[in-house]
Amino acid sequence: MTVESADVVIAGAGPNGLMLACELALAGVRPVVLDRLPAPSDEPKANGLVGQVIRQLDMRGLYHAFGGDEGPPTPAYGWMFAGVSLNFLGIENNPMYALLIQQPRLVRLLEKRARDLGVDVRWGHALTALHAGEQNVALTVATEGRAYRMDATYLVGADGGRSMVRKSAGIGFPGATSPIVSRIAHVHLPEELLVAGRGYEIPGFGLLPFGHNRFTDGTVIAFPLDPTRPLLGSVEYGWTVGSAEGPMSLDELRDSLRRIIGADVPLQPPKGPGPHALRRIDGINSRQADRYRAGRVLLVGDSAHVHSPMGGPGLNLGMQDAVNLGWKLAGVLNGWAAADLLDTYESERYPVGQRVMMHSQAQLALAAPGPEVAALRELFGELVGKPDVTTHLAGLLAGSDVRYDVGDDHRLSGLMVPELVLDDGRRAAELLHDARPVLLDLSGGAAEVAAAGWADRVSVVTASMADGPAALLIRPDGYVAWAADTFGADDAATLRAALTRWFGDG
Ligand SMILES: Cc1cc2nc3c(=O)[nH]c(=O)nc-3n(C[C@H](O)[C@H](O)[C@H](O)COP(=O)(O)OP(=O)(O)OC[C@H]3O[C@@H](n4cnc5c(N)ncnc54)[C@H](O)[C@@H]3O)c2cc1C
């Protein structure tokens, strides 16, 4: 059997695997992406992206192509926490962004970009076995009734929550399965039920408002994202996990809604072209891989963490994993990375995953039935009116409240670069389109001189900016690695130390 070689094989052409493939390709590494499906899935899943990942799309010049409005991304004025409305108007440096995009479209756009960048994307190729050794990972791939072998220098599991890569690499997936069942479907509802801008008037019940509605016996979700086929869903607690039989049906959803609101919702199958959502989640998993890396095997996205989809944090977490990992893995393969650079993938991203586990479980708890939870929601509603609490929640839900330990204590270091606008009108985000690190020299050229040894890896942008720092070192993922307000002899030394730490010897 012939054995193919590749620097990186990515198992899974979902949004996170493809995002990683694009990042690697921008850094000069051409991965092979395998997916066992014959073609991109049309299954409705995510309806949008939420949080800081939208700024990262903007940094790659993808914000508008992926459906963003004209101009730079603008922060969202609010969001939901367990169905409780949060108002982010007026909070300083609001980090919350939102972008409506259906997952199948996102995957197709990323696949096209990956192919345009020279990535080898193989649909209908399933990874069936792996053996991780010291020097490489030996893979067996099955396609069209035959099998072939590949040797990968690195294997990345982007193969979803049931990840065979994670299991085969012996990486544990601790966490909890909550006894909760959720059901969601695209439906058709009679036009006369629509109360414009408010909800649906359900006979025998009354107004069912748009959004998450918590009742004594569960939650009902009504989202008219596509008014011709609104999404209707339910969440019921106290469920026996594994007791659901057969595929989900609209009758099952109708019964569930009746149990919660005590009335029959006159829902019908959606009329337009599909595929339509019709999904039961039988037990909600909140689980995180106990390691993101085992030698030459790494995990990104759902293979590393699964949680309730409430509030839509999944792709903010997963795509930022991919952007964090891409340049580091490329640095190793391109020969310049320090020995421990790859370790910072887990040390930086694991705590962000923990925050998502925490808040998605907290949201499940706050949406649970019972009078005690009703009282807790009332108290929570009072607290979210307080500016400090709102700011705290905005950072938590946007995924911006974990500051990476970059070894520099400037107030900007370890955080995503703020929306800086240079005197020539360029935004900091626009400097990162090609995913190279950027030394933004606002010191009149002194920082550029100090960084001369890294010119092959680090782009230097000399510019001016009113009230700006003297210099900023921005990693390809948009995070500030080092910054200085004035640039003196000491700063040249700390800049060089930061360049060495993140981009190898100069
Ligand atoms: C109902 C629902 C609503 C959601 N809403 C949102 C939302 O609004 N916003 C949001 O951000 N997130 C949302 N999510 C979460 C989001 O859909 C996931 O986080 C996302 O799909 C994870 O992407 P991924 O690339 O990690 O994995 P996946 O999308 O699961 O992709 C994994 C890929 O790996 C392939 N694969 C598996 N095994 C193998 C193998 N052995 N060999 C080769 N290929 C393999 C699969 O075919 C698949 O294509 C929602 C999820 C659900 C279920």
Coordinates of C-alpha atoms and ligand atoms in Angstrom, one line a residue:
M1 CA 0.0 0.0 0.0
T2 CA 1.4 3.4 -0.9
V3 CA 1.7 5.8 2.0
E4 CA 1.0 9.5 1.5
S5 CA 2.7 12.1 3.6
A6 CA 1.4 15.4 4.9
D7 CA 2.6 18.0 7.4
V8 CA -0.9 18.3 8.9
V9 CA -4.0 16.1 8.5
I10 CA -7.2 17.6 9.8
A11 CA -10.0 15.1 10.5
G12 CA -13.3 16.9 10.0
A13 CA -14.3 19.6 7.5
G14 CA -16.8 21.3 9.8
P15 CA -16.4 25.0 10.5
N16 CA -13.5 24.6 12.9
G17 CA -11.5 22.2 10.8
L18 CA -11.8 24.4 7.8
M19 CA -11.0 27.5 9.7
L20 CA -7.8 25.9 10.9
A21 CA -7.0 24.8 7.4
C22 CA -7.3 28.4 6.1
E23 CA -5.1 29.6 8.9
L24 CA -2.4 27.0 8.2
A25 CA -2.5 27.8 4.5
L26 CA -2.1 31.5 5.1
A27 CA 1.1 30.6 7.1
G28 CA 2.4 28.5 4.2
V29 CA 1.4 25.0 5.4
R30 CA -0.9 23.1 3.2
P31 CA -2.9 20.6 5.2
V32 CA -5.1 17.7 4.0
V33 CA -8.7 17.9 5.3
L34 CA -10.6 14.6 5.5
D35 CA -14.4 14.4 6.0
R36 CA -16.4 11.2 6.0
L37 CA -19.4 12.9 4.6
P38 CA -19.8 12.8 0.8
A39 CA -20.3 16.6 0.7
P40 CA -20.8 19.5 3.0
S41 CA -23.7 19.0 5.3
D42 CA -26.9 21.0 4.8
E43 CA -28.1 20.1 8.3
P44 CA -29.2 23.3 10.0
K45 CA -27.2 23.8 13.2
A46 CA -25.7 27.2 14.1
N47 CA -27.7 30.2 13.1
G48 CA -25.0 32.7 13.8
L49 CA -21.7 33.6 15.3
V50 CA -21.5 35.4 18.7
G51 CA -18.6 37.2 20.3
Q52 CA -15.0 38.0 19.6
V53 CA -14.6 35.6 16.7
I54 CA -16.4 38.1 14.6
R55 CA -13.5 40.5 15.1
Q56 CA -11.2 37.7 14.1
L57 CA -13.2 37.3 10.8
D58 CA -12.8 41.0 10.3
M59 CA -9.0 40.7 10.9
R60 CA -8.9 38.2 8.0
G61 CA -11.1 40.4 5.7
L62 CA -14.0 38.0 5.9
Y63 CA -16.5 39.9 7.9
H64 CA -18.4 41.3 4.9
A65 CA -18.1 38.2 2.8
F66 CA -19.7 36.2 5.7
G67 CA -22.7 38.5 5.9
G68 CA -21.5 41.5 8.0
D69 CA -23.0 44.9 7.3
E70 CA -21.0 47.7 5.6
G71 CA -18.1 49.2 7.7
P72 CA -16.3 47.6 10.6
P73 CA -18.2 45.3 13.0
T74 CA -20.3 47.2 15.5
P75 CA -21.0 45.8 19.0
A76 CA -24.3 44.2 19.7
Y77 CA -26.5 46.3 22.0
G78 CA -27.6 43.3 24.0
W79 CA -27.8 39.5 24.3
M80 CA -29.6 36.9 26.4
F81 CA -28.6 34.9 29.4
A82 CA -30.9 31.9 30.0
G83 CA -33.6 33.9 28.2
V84 CA -33.0 37.0 30.4
S85 CA -32.4 40.1 28.3
L86 CA -29.1 41.9 28.8
N87 CA -28.7 45.5 27.7
F88 CA -25.1 46.3 26.6
L89 CA -25.9 49.9 25.5
G90 CA -23.5 52.3 27.1
I91 CA -21.0 49.8 28.5
E92 CA -17.4 50.8 27.8
N93 CA -15.5 48.8 25.2
N94 CA -18.5 46.5 24.6
P95 CA -16.9 43.3 23.4
M96 CA -20.1 41.6 22.2
Y97 CA -20.6 41.1 18.5
A98 CA -23.2 39.0 16.6
L99 CA -23.4 37.9 13.0
L100 CA -26.3 35.9 11.5
I101 CA -25.0 33.1 9.3
Q102 CA -26.3 29.6 8.8
Q103 CA -23.8 26.9 9.5
P104 CA -24.1 25.2 6.0
R105 CA -23.3 28.5 4.4
L106 CA -20.4 29.1 6.8
V107 CA -18.9 25.7 5.9
R108 CA -19.2 26.3 2.2
L109 CA -17.6 29.7 2.4
L110 CA -14.7 28.4 4.5
E111 CA -14.3 25.4 2.2
K112 CA -14.1 27.7 -0.9
R113 CA -11.5 29.9 0.9
A114 CA -9.5 26.8 2.0
R115 CA -9.4 25.5 -1.6
D116 CA -8.5 28.9 -3.0
L117 CA -5.6 28.9 -0.5
G118 CA -4.5 25.5 -1.9
V119 CA -5.8 23.2 0.8
D120 CA -6.6 19.6 -0.2
V121 CA -10.2 19.0 1.0
R122 CA -11.4 15.4 0.6
W123 CA -15.1 14.7 1.1
G124 CA -16.0 11.1 1.5
H125 CA -12.7 10.2 3.1
A126 CA -13.2 8.8 6.7
L127 CA -10.3 8.6 9.2
T128 CA -10.7 5.0 10.5
A129 CA -7.6 4.4 12.6
L130 CA -4.6 6.2 13.9
H131 CA -1.4 5.3 15.5
A132 CA 0.5 8.2 17.1
G133 CA 4.3 7.7 17.2
E134 CA 7.3 9.9 18.2
Q135 CA 7.9 11.2 14.7
N136 CA 4.5 11.1 13.0
V137 CA 1.0 9.8 13.2
A138 CA 0.1 6.8 11.0
L139 CA -3.4 7.1 9.6
T140 CA -5.8 4.8 7.9
V141 CA -8.4 6.4 5.6
A142 CA -11.4 4.8 4.0
T143 CA -13.0 6.0 0.8
E144 CA -15.2 4.4 -1.8
G145 CA -14.7 0.8 -0.6
R146 CA -10.9 1.1 -0.4
A147 CA -8.5 2.1 2.3
Y148 CA -5.2 4.0 2.1
R149 CA -2.4 5.1 4.5
M150 CA -1.2 8.5 5.4
D151 CA 1.7 9.7 7.6
A152 CA 1.0 13.0 9.1
T153 CA 3.6 15.1 11.1
Y154 CA 0.6 16.3 13.1
L155 CA -3.0 15.2 13.2
V156 CA -5.8 17.6 14.3
G157 CA -9.1 16.2 15.4
A158 CA -11.8 18.6 14.3
D159 CA -14.2 15.7 14.1
G160 CA -17.0 16.9 16.4
G161 CA -18.3 15.9 19.8
R162 CA -18.0 12.2 19.3
S163 CA -14.4 12.6 18.0
M164 CA -12.7 9.3 17.2
V165 CA -9.4 11.2 17.2
R166 CA -9.9 12.2 20.8
K167 CA -10.9 8.6 21.8
S168 CA -8.1 7.0 19.8
A169 CA -5.5 9.3 21.3
G170 CA -6.7 8.3 24.8
I171 CA -7.8 11.8 25.7
G172 CA -10.5 11.8 28.4
F173 CA -13.8 13.8 28.1
P174 CA -14.9 14.4 31.6
G175 CA -18.1 16.4 32.4
A176 CA -21.8 15.9 32.9
T177 CA -24.8 14.8 31.0
S178 CA -27.8 16.8 32.3
P179 CA -31.2 15.1 32.3
I180 CA -32.6 17.6 29.9
V181 CA -34.2 17.0 26.5
S182 CA -34.4 19.7 23.9
R183 CA -36.3 19.6 20.6
I184 CA -36.1 22.1 17.8
A185 CA -37.7 22.2 14.4
H186 CA -38.5 24.5 11.5
V187 CA -42.3 24.6 11.2
H188 CA -45.1 26.3 9.4
L189 CA -47.5 28.3 11.5
P190 CA -50.8 29.8 10.2
E191 CA -50.2 33.5 9.2
E192 CA -53.0 34.8 11.4
L193 CA -51.1 33.6 14.6
L194 CA -48.3 36.1 13.9
V195 CA -48.3 39.2 16.1
A196 CA -45.8 41.3 14.2
G197 CA -42.6 42.1 16.2
R198 CA -43.9 40.3 19.3
G199 CA -44.7 36.6 18.9
Y200 CA -47.4 34.1 18.1
E201 CA -51.0 34.1 19.4
I202 CA -51.5 30.4 20.3
P203 CA -55.2 29.4 20.6
G204 CA -56.1 28.3 24.1
F205 CA -52.9 29.9 25.5
G206 CA -52.3 33.5 24.4
L207 CA -49.2 35.3 23.2
L208 CA -46.0 33.2 22.9
P209 CA -43.3 35.9 22.7
F210 CA -40.3 35.5 20.4
G211 CA -37.2 34.2 22.1
H212 CA -36.8 31.9 25.1
N213 CA -39.9 31.6 27.3
R214 CA -39.5 29.8 30.6
F215 CA -42.6 28.2 32.1
T216 CA -43.3 26.0 35.2
D217 CA -42.7 22.8 33.1
G218 CA -40.0 23.8 30.7
T219 CA -38.9 26.4 28.1
V220 CA -40.4 27.2 24.7
I221 CA -38.3 28.8 22.0
A222 CA -39.7 30.7 19.1
F223 CA -37.3 32.2 16.6
P224 CA -38.7 33.7 13.3
L225 CA -35.2 34.0 11.8
D226 CA -36.8 32.9 8.5
P227 CA -40.4 34.0 8.8
T228 CA -41.5 31.4 6.2
R229 CA -40.3 28.6 8.6
P230 CA -39.9 29.8 12.1
L231 CA -37.8 27.7 14.5
L232 CA -39.9 26.3 17.3
G233 CA -38.4 24.4 20.2
S234 CA -38.9 23.1 23.7
V235 CA -36.6 22.2 26.6
E236 CA -37.8 19.8 29.3
Y237 CA -36.0 19.0 32.5
G238 CA -36.1 15.7 34.5
W239 CA -35.7 13.6 31.4
T240 CA -34.4 10.0 31.4
V241 CA -31.4 10.2 29.1
G242 CA -31.5 7.6 26.4
S243 CA -35.2 7.0 26.7
A244 CA -36.1 8.6 23.4
E245 CA -36.8 6.2 20.6
G246 CA -36.7 6.6 16.9
P247 CA -36.2 9.8 14.9
M248 CA -37.6 13.1 16.2
S249 CA -41.0 14.1 14.7
L250 CA -43.2 17.2 14.7
D251 CA -45.8 15.2 16.7
E252 CA -43.2 14.7 19.4
L253 CA -42.5 18.5 19.4
R254 CA -46.3 19.2 19.5
D255 CA -46.7 16.9 22.5
S256 CA -43.8 18.4 24.3
L257 CA -45.2 22.0 23.7
R258 CA -48.6 20.8 25.0
R259 CA -46.9 19.5 28.2
I260 CA -45.3 22.9 28.8
I261 CA -48.0 25.4 27.8
G262 CA -51.1 23.2 28.0
A263 CA -52.3 24.1 24.5
D264 CA -52.0 22.6 21.1
V265 CA -49.7 24.6 18.8
P266 CA -51.1 24.3 15.3
L267 CA -47.7 23.7 13.7
Q268 CA -47.4 22.1 10.3
P269 CA -44.3 20.8 8.3
P270 CA -42.4 23.8 6.8
K271 CA -43.4 24.5 3.2
G272 CA -40.3 25.8 1.5
P273 CA -37.2 23.8 0.3
G274 CA -35.2 22.0 3.0
P275 CA -33.3 20.7 4.6
H276 CA -35.2 21.8 7.7
A277 CA -34.2 21.5 11.3
L278 CA -35.9 18.6 13.1
R279 CA -33.7 17.7 16.1
R280 CA -33.9 16.1 19.5
I281 CA -30.9 16.5 21.9
D282 CA -31.4 13.6 24.3
G283 CA -29.4 14.7 27.4
I284 CA -27.3 17.9 27.3
N285 CA -23.6 17.2 27.5
S286 CA -21.2 19.7 29.1
R287 CA -17.8 18.0 28.6
Q288 CA -14.3 19.2 28.0
A289 CA -11.3 17.2 26.8
D290 CA -8.8 16.7 29.7
R291 CA -6.0 17.6 27.3
Y292 CA -6.1 19.5 24.0
R293 CA -2.9 17.8 22.9
A294 CA -1.4 14.3 23.1
G295 CA 2.0 14.4 21.4
R296 CA 1.4 15.0 17.7
V297 CA -2.4 14.8 18.1
L298 CA -4.3 18.0 18.8
L299 CA -8.0 18.8 19.2
V300 CA -10.1 21.8 18.1
G301 CA -13.7 22.7 18.3
D302 CA -16.4 20.3 19.4
S303 CA -13.9 17.5 19.6
A304 CA -12.4 19.4 22.6
H305 CA -15.6 20.7 24.2
V306 CA -19.4 20.3 24.0
H307 CA -22.0 22.2 25.9
S308 CA -25.6 23.5 25.6
P309 CA -26.1 25.6 22.5
M310 CA -28.0 28.2 24.6
G311 CA -26.8 31.6 23.6
G312 CA -24.7 30.2 20.7
P313 CA -21.2 30.2 22.1
G314 CA -20.0 27.1 20.2
L315 CA -18.3 28.6 17.2
N316 CA -16.9 31.6 19.1
L317 CA -15.0 29.0 21.2
G318 CA -14.1 26.6 18.4
M319 CA -13.1 29.0 15.6
Q320 CA -10.9 30.9 18.1
D321 CA -9.3 27.6 19.0
A322 CA -8.5 27.2 15.3
V323 CA -7.1 30.7 15.0
N324 CA -5.0 30.3 18.1
L325 CA -3.6 26.9 16.9
G326 CA -3.0 27.7 13.3
W327 CA 0.0 30.1 13.5
K328 CA 1.6 28.1 16.3
L329 CA 1.5 24.8 14.5
A330 CA 2.7 26.6 11.3
G331 CA 5.6 28.1 13.3
V332 CA 6.6 24.6 14.4
L333 CA 6.5 23.2 10.9
N334 CA 8.2 26.3 9.5
G335 CA 11.0 25.7 11.9
W336 CA 11.1 28.9 13.9
A337 CA 8.8 28.2 16.9
A338 CA 10.3 27.9 20.4
A339 CA 10.0 24.4 21.9
D340 CA 7.0 25.3 24.1
L341 CA 5.0 27.4 21.7
L342 CA 2.6 24.6 20.9
D343 CA 1.9 24.1 24.6
T344 CA 0.5 27.5 24.8
Y345 CA -2.4 26.4 22.6
E346 CA -3.8 24.4 25.5
S347 CA -2.8 26.7 28.3
E348 CA -4.5 29.6 26.5
R349 CA -7.6 27.9 25.2
Y350 CA -8.5 25.5 27.9
P351 CA -9.5 28.2 30.4
V352 CA -11.7 29.9 27.8
G353 CA -13.4 26.5 27.3
Q354 CA -13.9 26.2 31.0
R355 CA -15.6 29.6 31.1
V356 CA -18.0 28.4 28.4
M357 CA -18.8 25.2 30.3
M358 CA -19.5 27.3 33.3
H359 CA -21.8 29.8 31.7
S360 CA -23.7 27.4 29.6
Q361 CA -24.4 25.2 32.6
A362 CA -25.3 28.2 34.6
Q363 CA -27.8 29.2 31.9
L364 CA -29.3 25.7 32.0
A365 CA -29.7 26.0 35.8
L366 CA -31.3 29.4 35.5
A367 CA -33.8 28.2 32.9
A368 CA -34.8 25.1 35.1
P369 CA -38.4 24.8 36.3
G370 CA -39.6 25.5 39.8
P371 CA -40.5 28.4 42.1
E372 CA -37.0 28.6 43.6
V373 CA -35.5 29.2 40.1
A374 CA -38.2 31.7 39.4
A375 CA -37.1 33.6 42.5
L376 CA -33.5 33.3 41.4
R377 CA -34.3 34.7 38.0
E378 CA -36.0 37.7 39.6
L379 CA -32.9 38.4 41.6
F380 CA -30.7 37.8 38.5
G381 CA -32.9 40.3 36.6
E382 CA -32.3 42.9 39.3
L383 CA -28.5 42.3 39.2
V384 CA -28.2 42.6 35.4
G385 CA -29.4 46.1 35.6
K386 CA -26.2 47.0 37.3
P387 CA -23.4 48.3 35.0
D388 CA -20.6 46.2 36.5
V389 CA -22.7 43.0 36.2
T390 CA -23.6 43.8 32.6
T391 CA -20.0 44.5 31.8
H392 CA -19.0 41.2 33.4
L393 CA -21.6 39.2 31.5
A394 CA -20.7 40.9 28.2
G395 CA -17.1 39.8 28.6
L396 CA -18.1 36.3 29.7
L397 CA -20.5 35.7 26.7
A398 CA -18.2 37.4 24.2
G399 CA -15.3 35.2 25.3
S400 CA -13.1 38.2 26.0
D401 CA -12.8 37.8 29.8
V402 CA -9.8 35.5 29.8
R403 CA -6.5 37.3 29.5
Y404 CA -3.7 35.2 28.0
D405 CA -0.5 35.1 30.1
V406 CA 1.8 36.6 27.5
G407 CA 4.5 37.5 30.0
D408 CA 4.0 41.3 29.6
D409 CA 2.0 43.4 32.0
H410 CA 1.0 46.3 29.7
R411 CA -2.7 46.9 30.1
L412 CA -3.3 45.7 26.5
S413 CA -1.1 42.7 26.6
G414 CA -2.9 39.3 26.6
L415 CA -6.1 40.8 25.2
M416 CA -7.4 41.1 21.7
V417 CA -6.1 44.3 20.1
P418 CA -8.7 47.1 20.5
E419 CA -10.3 48.8 17.6
L420 CA -7.4 51.2 17.0
V421 CA -7.6 53.6 14.1
L422 CA -4.3 54.9 12.7
D423 CA -4.0 58.5 11.5
D424 CA -4.0 57.3 7.9
G425 CA -7.4 55.8 8.5
R426 CA -6.4 52.1 8.6
R427 CA -7.8 50.0 11.4
A428 CA -5.5 47.6 13.4
A429 CA -7.8 44.7 12.2
E430 CA -6.9 45.5 8.6
L431 CA -3.2 44.9 9.2
L432 CA -3.8 41.2 10.0
H433 CA -5.4 40.0 6.7
D434 CA -2.5 37.8 5.8
A435 CA -2.3 36.3 9.3
R436 CA 1.3 37.5 9.9
P437 CA 2.4 38.9 13.2
V438 CA 2.5 42.7 13.2
L439 CA 4.8 45.1 15.0
L440 CA 2.8 48.3 15.0
D441 CA 5.5 50.9 15.4
L442 CA 4.1 54.3 16.5
S443 CA 7.4 55.3 18.0
G444 CA 8.9 56.9 14.9
G445 CA 10.9 53.8 13.8
A446 CA 12.8 52.8 17.0
A447 CA 10.7 49.6 17.5
E448 CA 11.4 48.6 13.9
V449 CA 15.1 48.8 14.4
A450 CA 14.9 46.6 17.5
A451 CA 12.9 44.0 15.6
A452 CA 15.1 43.9 12.5
G453 CA 16.1 40.2 13.2
W454 CA 12.5 39.1 12.8
A455 CA 11.8 40.8 9.5
D456 CA 11.2 37.5 7.7
R457 CA 8.4 36.5 10.1
V458 CA 7.0 39.8 11.5
S459 CA 5.5 42.5 9.4
V460 CA 6.4 46.0 10.6
V461 CA 3.9 48.8 10.2
T462 CA 5.2 52.2 10.9
A463 CA 2.4 54.7 11.5
S464 CA 1.2 57.4 13.8
M465 CA -1.9 57.6 16.0
A466 CA -3.1 60.3 18.3
D467 CA -3.1 59.2 22.0
G468 CA -1.8 55.7 21.0
P469 CA 0.9 53.6 22.7
A470 CA 4.4 53.8 21.3
A471 CA 4.4 50.3 19.9
L472 CA 2.4 47.1 19.9
L473 CA 3.3 43.5 19.0
I474 CA 0.2 41.8 17.7
R475 CA 0.1 38.0 17.2
P476 CA -1.6 36.6 14.1
D477 CA -4.7 35.7 16.2
G478 CA -5.1 39.4 17.0
Y479 CA -3.9 39.2 20.6
V480 CA -1.4 41.7 21.9
A481 CA 1.9 40.0 22.9
W482 CA 3.7 43.1 24.1
A483 CA 3.1 46.8 24.2
A484 CA 4.9 50.0 25.4
D485 CA 3.6 53.5 26.0
T486 CA 7.0 55.0 25.4
F487 CA 9.9 53.4 23.7
G488 CA 13.3 53.4 25.4
A489 CA 16.3 51.2 25.7
D490 CA 14.6 48.8 28.2
D491 CA 11.6 48.5 25.8
A492 CA 13.9 47.4 23.0
A493 CA 15.0 44.5 25.3
T494 CA 11.5 43.5 26.4
L495 CA 10.3 43.7 22.7
R496 CA 13.1 41.4 21.6
A497 CA 12.2 39.0 24.5
A498 CA 8.6 39.0 23.4
L499 CA 9.6 38.4 19.7
T500 CA 11.7 35.5 20.8
R501 CA 9.1 34.0 23.0
W502 CA 6.3 34.1 20.3
F503 CA 8.2 34.0 17.0
G504 CA 11.5 32.3 17.7
D505 CA 15.1 33.5 17.6
G506 CA 15.8 36.6 15.5
Ligands
LIG1 C1 -29.2 22.8 17.4 C2 -27.8 23.5 17.4 C3 -27.7 24.9 17.3 C4 -26.5 25.5 17.4 N1 -26.4 26.9 17.3 C5 -25.2 27.5 17.4 C6 -25.2 28.9 17.2 O1 -26.2 29.6 16.9 N2 -23.9 29.4 17.2 C7 -22.8 28.7 17.5 O2 -21.7 29.3 17.5 N3 -22.8 27.4 17.6 C8 -24.0 26.7 17.6 N4 -24.1 25.4 17.7 C9 -22.8 24.6 17.9 C10 -22.1 24.4 16.6 O3 -23.0 23.9 15.6 C11 -20.9 23.5 16.8 O4 -20.1 24.0 17.8 C12 -20.1 23.2 15.5 O5 -20.8 22.4 14.6 C13 -18.8 22.6 15.9 O6 -18.0 22.6 14.7 P1 -16.8 21.5 14.5 O7 -16.2 21.9 13.2 O8 -16.0 21.4 15.7 O9 -17.5 20.1 14.4 P2 -18.7 19.6 13.5 O10 -19.5 20.7 12.9 O11 -19.4 18.5 14.2 O12 -17.9 18.9 12.3 C14 -17.2 17.7 12.5 C15 -16.9 17.1 11.1 O13 -16.1 16.0 11.3 C16 -16.5 14.9 10.4 N5 -16.0 13.7 10.9 C17 -16.4 13.0 12.0 N6 -15.7 11.9 12.2 C18 -14.9 11.8 11.2 C19 -13.9 10.9 10.8 N7 -13.7 9.7 11.5 N8 -13.2 11.1 9.6 C20 -13.4 12.2 8.9 N9 -14.4 13.1 9.2 C21 -15.1 12.9 10.3 C22 -18.0 15.1 10.4 O14 -18.6 14.5 9.2 C23 -18.2 16.6 10.4 O15 -18.3 17.2 9.1 C24 -25.3 24.7 17.6 C25 -25.4 23.3 17.7 C26 -26.6 22.7 17.6 C27 -26.7 21.2 17.7

